[in-house]
């Protein structure tokens, strides 16, 4: 009996506070309809999580939708560019701060392969990728 470990109560975390901000995007773009059709999305609004900066200030990080404990970001095309890498780091940091997992939804297997390579290159493990047809 002494060798049995004492059961510790599970740590319970507060659910993340998801806010909504207005988005002003062009209406004629094909990726606009793709992003707006994400699960839990609202047309003209983006769900946001607040990221705590090293100096203590807070900044919002936008996504495209919400599904239970997952936040969804839809990518029409995955690019390995400085602004894209900065977005990956922002999303990964805010997900880690809120103890969440993110999902990128891409339109085809080619984009999924690009996304997985980029996430591996950036050493990001809290964002998953799946194919969702437009």
mmCIF file of C-alpha atoms in Angstrom:
data_model
loop_
_atom_site.group_PDB
_atom_site.id
_atom_site.type_symbol
_atom_site.label_atom_id
_atom_site.label_comp_id
_atom_site.label_asym_id
_atom_site.label_seq_id
_atom_site.Cartn_x
_atom_site.Cartn_y
_atom_site.Cartn_z
ATOM 1 C CA UNK A 1 0.000 0.000 0.000
ATOM 2 C CA UNK A 2 2.819 2.425 0.720
ATOM 3 C CA UNK A 3 4.094 2.050 -2.799
ATOM 4 C CA UNK A 4 0.853 3.417 -4.233
ATOM 5 C CA UNK A 5 1.109 7.029 -5.115
ATOM 6 C CA UNK A 6 -1.364 9.444 -3.715
ATOM 7 C CA UNK A 7 -3.823 10.631 -6.308
ATOM 8 C CA UNK A 8 -3.443 14.300 -7.067
ATOM 9 C CA UNK A 9 -6.475 16.284 -8.126
ATOM 10 C CA UNK A 10 -6.429 17.345 -11.763
ATOM 11 C CA UNK A 11 -5.541 20.921 -12.423
ATOM 12 C CA UNK A 12 -8.557 22.682 -13.860
ATOM 13 C CA UNK A 13 -7.951 25.637 -16.114
ATOM 14 C CA UNK A 14 -10.430 28.363 -16.920
ATOM 15 C CA UNK A 15 -11.851 28.194 -20.441
ATOM 16 C CA UNK A 16 -10.183 30.645 -22.822
ATOM 17 C CA UNK A 17 -11.802 34.029 -23.238
ATOM 18 C CA UNK A 18 -12.493 34.254 -26.942
ATOM 19 C CA UNK A 19 -13.312 37.708 -28.215
ATOM 20 C CA UNK A 20 -14.657 38.810 -31.587
ATOM 21 C CA UNK A 21 -13.305 41.693 -33.646
ATOM 22 C CA UNK A 22 -14.639 43.212 -36.833
ATOM 23 C CA UNK A 23 -12.767 42.341 -40.015
ATOM 24 C CA UNK A 24 -12.726 44.527 -43.075
ATOM 25 C CA UNK A 25 -11.703 42.431 -46.039
ATOM 26 C CA UNK A 26 -12.389 42.549 -49.747
ATOM 27 C CA UNK A 27 -15.592 40.718 -50.650
ATOM 28 C CA UNK A 28 -14.688 39.492 -54.134
ATOM 29 C CA UNK A 29 -11.745 37.293 -53.191
ATOM 30 C CA UNK A 30 -12.261 33.484 -53.440
ATOM 31 C CA UNK A 31 -10.467 32.845 -50.143
ATOM 32 C CA UNK A 32 -12.932 35.117 -48.323
ATOM 33 C CA UNK A 33 -15.804 32.637 -48.729
ATOM 34 C CA UNK A 34 -13.432 29.803 -47.775
ATOM 35 C CA UNK A 35 -12.429 31.542 -44.521
ATOM 36 C CA UNK A 36 -16.023 32.523 -43.682
ATOM 37 C CA UNK A 37 -17.186 28.908 -44.021
ATOM 38 C CA UNK A 38 -14.943 27.684 -41.177
ATOM 39 C CA UNK A 39 -16.698 25.944 -38.285
ATOM 40 C CA UNK A 40 -17.842 28.482 -35.700
ATOM 41 C CA UNK A 41 -17.048 31.450 -37.951
ATOM 42 C CA UNK A 42 -19.066 34.652 -38.157
ATOM 43 C CA UNK A 43 -19.173 36.637 -41.367
ATOM 44 C CA UNK A 44 -17.271 39.908 -40.996
ATOM 45 C CA UNK A 45 -15.888 38.972 -37.556
ATOM 46 C CA UNK A 46 -12.818 37.085 -36.388
ATOM 47 C CA UNK A 47 -12.408 35.166 -33.112
ATOM 48 C CA UNK A 48 -9.403 36.353 -31.135
ATOM 49 C CA UNK A 49 -7.320 35.152 -28.230
ATOM 50 C CA UNK A 50 -5.313 37.618 -26.168
ATOM 51 C CA UNK A 51 -1.539 37.061 -26.189
ATOM 52 C CA UNK A 52 0.453 38.320 -23.213
ATOM 53 C CA UNK A 53 3.618 40.044 -24.382
ATOM 54 C CA UNK A 54 6.942 39.867 -22.444
ATOM 55 C CA UNK A 55 6.376 43.412 -21.110
ATOM 56 C CA UNK A 56 2.943 42.434 -19.713
ATOM 57 C CA UNK A 57 0.787 44.105 -22.352
ATOM 58 C CA UNK A 58 -1.885 42.139 -24.205
ATOM 59 C CA UNK A 59 -2.444 41.877 -27.954
ATOM 60 C CA UNK A 60 -5.107 40.016 -29.912
ATOM 61 C CA UNK A 61 -4.313 37.131 -32.274
ATOM 62 C CA UNK A 62 -6.964 36.433 -34.928
ATOM 63 C CA UNK A 63 -8.250 33.084 -36.149
ATOM 64 C CA UNK A 64 -11.069 32.116 -38.544
ATOM 65 C CA UNK A 65 -13.297 29.839 -36.460
ATOM 66 C CA UNK A 66 -13.830 27.824 -33.292
ATOM 67 C CA UNK A 67 -14.740 24.181 -32.758
ATOM 68 C CA UNK A 68 -15.035 23.146 -29.091
ATOM 69 C CA UNK A 69 -11.494 23.311 -27.640
ATOM 70 C CA UNK A 70 -9.848 23.969 -31.010
ATOM 71 C CA UNK A 71 -9.348 27.264 -32.789
ATOM 72 C CA UNK A 72 -9.357 27.083 -36.572
ATOM 73 C CA UNK A 73 -7.356 29.110 -39.044
ATOM 74 C CA UNK A 74 -8.029 28.535 -42.721
ATOM 75 C CA UNK A 75 -5.190 28.908 -45.205
ATOM 76 C CA UNK A 76 -5.956 29.297 -48.910
ATOM 77 C CA UNK A 77 -2.225 29.022 -49.664
ATOM 78 C CA UNK A 78 0.739 28.303 -47.383
ATOM 79 C CA UNK A 79 3.824 30.459 -47.922
ATOM 80 C CA UNK A 80 7.254 30.396 -46.300
ATOM 81 C CA UNK A 81 7.672 34.151 -45.995
ATOM 82 C CA UNK A 82 8.709 36.369 -43.058
ATOM 83 C CA UNK A 83 5.152 37.582 -42.368
ATOM 84 C CA UNK A 84 3.850 33.987 -42.479
ATOM 85 C CA UNK A 85 6.538 32.780 -40.056
ATOM 86 C CA UNK A 86 5.713 35.659 -37.703
ATOM 87 C CA UNK A 87 2.029 34.657 -37.792
ATOM 88 C CA UNK A 88 2.932 31.048 -36.988
ATOM 89 C CA UNK A 89 4.933 32.165 -33.947
ATOM 90 C CA UNK A 90 2.117 34.459 -32.754
ATOM 91 C CA UNK A 91 -0.476 31.708 -33.094
ATOM 92 C CA UNK A 92 1.736 29.110 -31.426
ATOM 93 C CA UNK A 93 2.517 31.413 -28.487
ATOM 94 C CA UNK A 94 -1.103 32.334 -27.834
ATOM 95 C CA UNK A 95 -2.185 28.690 -28.088
ATOM 96 C CA UNK A 96 0.512 27.681 -25.588
ATOM 97 C CA UNK A 97 -0.523 30.478 -23.202
ATOM 98 C CA UNK A 98 -4.163 29.309 -23.290
ATOM 99 C CA UNK A 99 -3.288 25.576 -23.338
ATOM 100 C CA UNK A 100 -5.124 25.025 -26.626
ATOM 101 C CA UNK A 101 -4.470 23.233 -29.893
ATOM 102 C CA UNK A 102 -4.905 25.011 -33.188
ATOM 103 C CA UNK A 103 -6.028 23.564 -36.490
ATOM 104 C CA UNK A 104 -5.084 24.852 -39.895
ATOM 105 C CA UNK A 105 -7.535 23.925 -42.609
ATOM 106 C CA UNK A 106 -6.150 23.912 -46.149
ATOM 107 C CA UNK A 107 -7.948 23.256 -49.475
ATOM 108 C CA UNK A 108 -5.798 20.401 -50.861
ATOM 109 C CA UNK A 109 -3.095 17.831 -49.994
ATOM 110 C CA UNK A 110 -0.340 19.907 -51.655
ATOM 111 C CA UNK A 111 -1.019 22.804 -49.258
ATOM 112 C CA UNK A 112 -1.178 20.339 -46.347
ATOM 113 C CA UNK A 113 2.301 19.065 -47.228
ATOM 114 C CA UNK A 114 3.638 22.644 -47.417
ATOM 115 C CA UNK A 115 2.026 23.495 -44.074
ATOM 116 C CA UNK A 116 3.447 20.432 -42.319
ATOM 117 C CA UNK A 117 6.953 21.197 -43.643
ATOM 118 C CA UNK A 118 6.718 24.807 -42.503
ATOM 119 C CA UNK A 119 5.426 23.903 -39.037
ATOM 120 C CA UNK A 120 8.193 21.311 -38.650
ATOM 121 C CA UNK A 121 10.789 23.881 -39.778
ATOM 122 C CA UNK A 122 9.452 26.346 -37.191
ATOM 123 C CA UNK A 123 9.350 23.593 -34.515
ATOM 124 C CA UNK A 124 5.641 24.185 -33.807
ATOM 125 C CA UNK A 125 3.791 21.225 -32.298
ATOM 126 C CA UNK A 126 0.514 22.753 -31.095
ATOM 127 C CA UNK A 127 -0.948 23.375 -34.572
ATOM 128 C CA UNK A 128 -2.402 20.486 -36.577
ATOM 129 C CA UNK A 129 -3.244 20.513 -40.306
ATOM 130 C CA UNK A 130 -6.167 18.974 -42.165
ATOM 131 C CA UNK A 131 -7.648 19.213 -45.658
ATOM 132 C CA UNK A 132 -11.086 20.805 -45.987
ATOM 133 C CA UNK A 133 -12.475 21.254 -49.485
ATOM 134 C CA UNK A 134 -13.749 24.733 -50.419
#
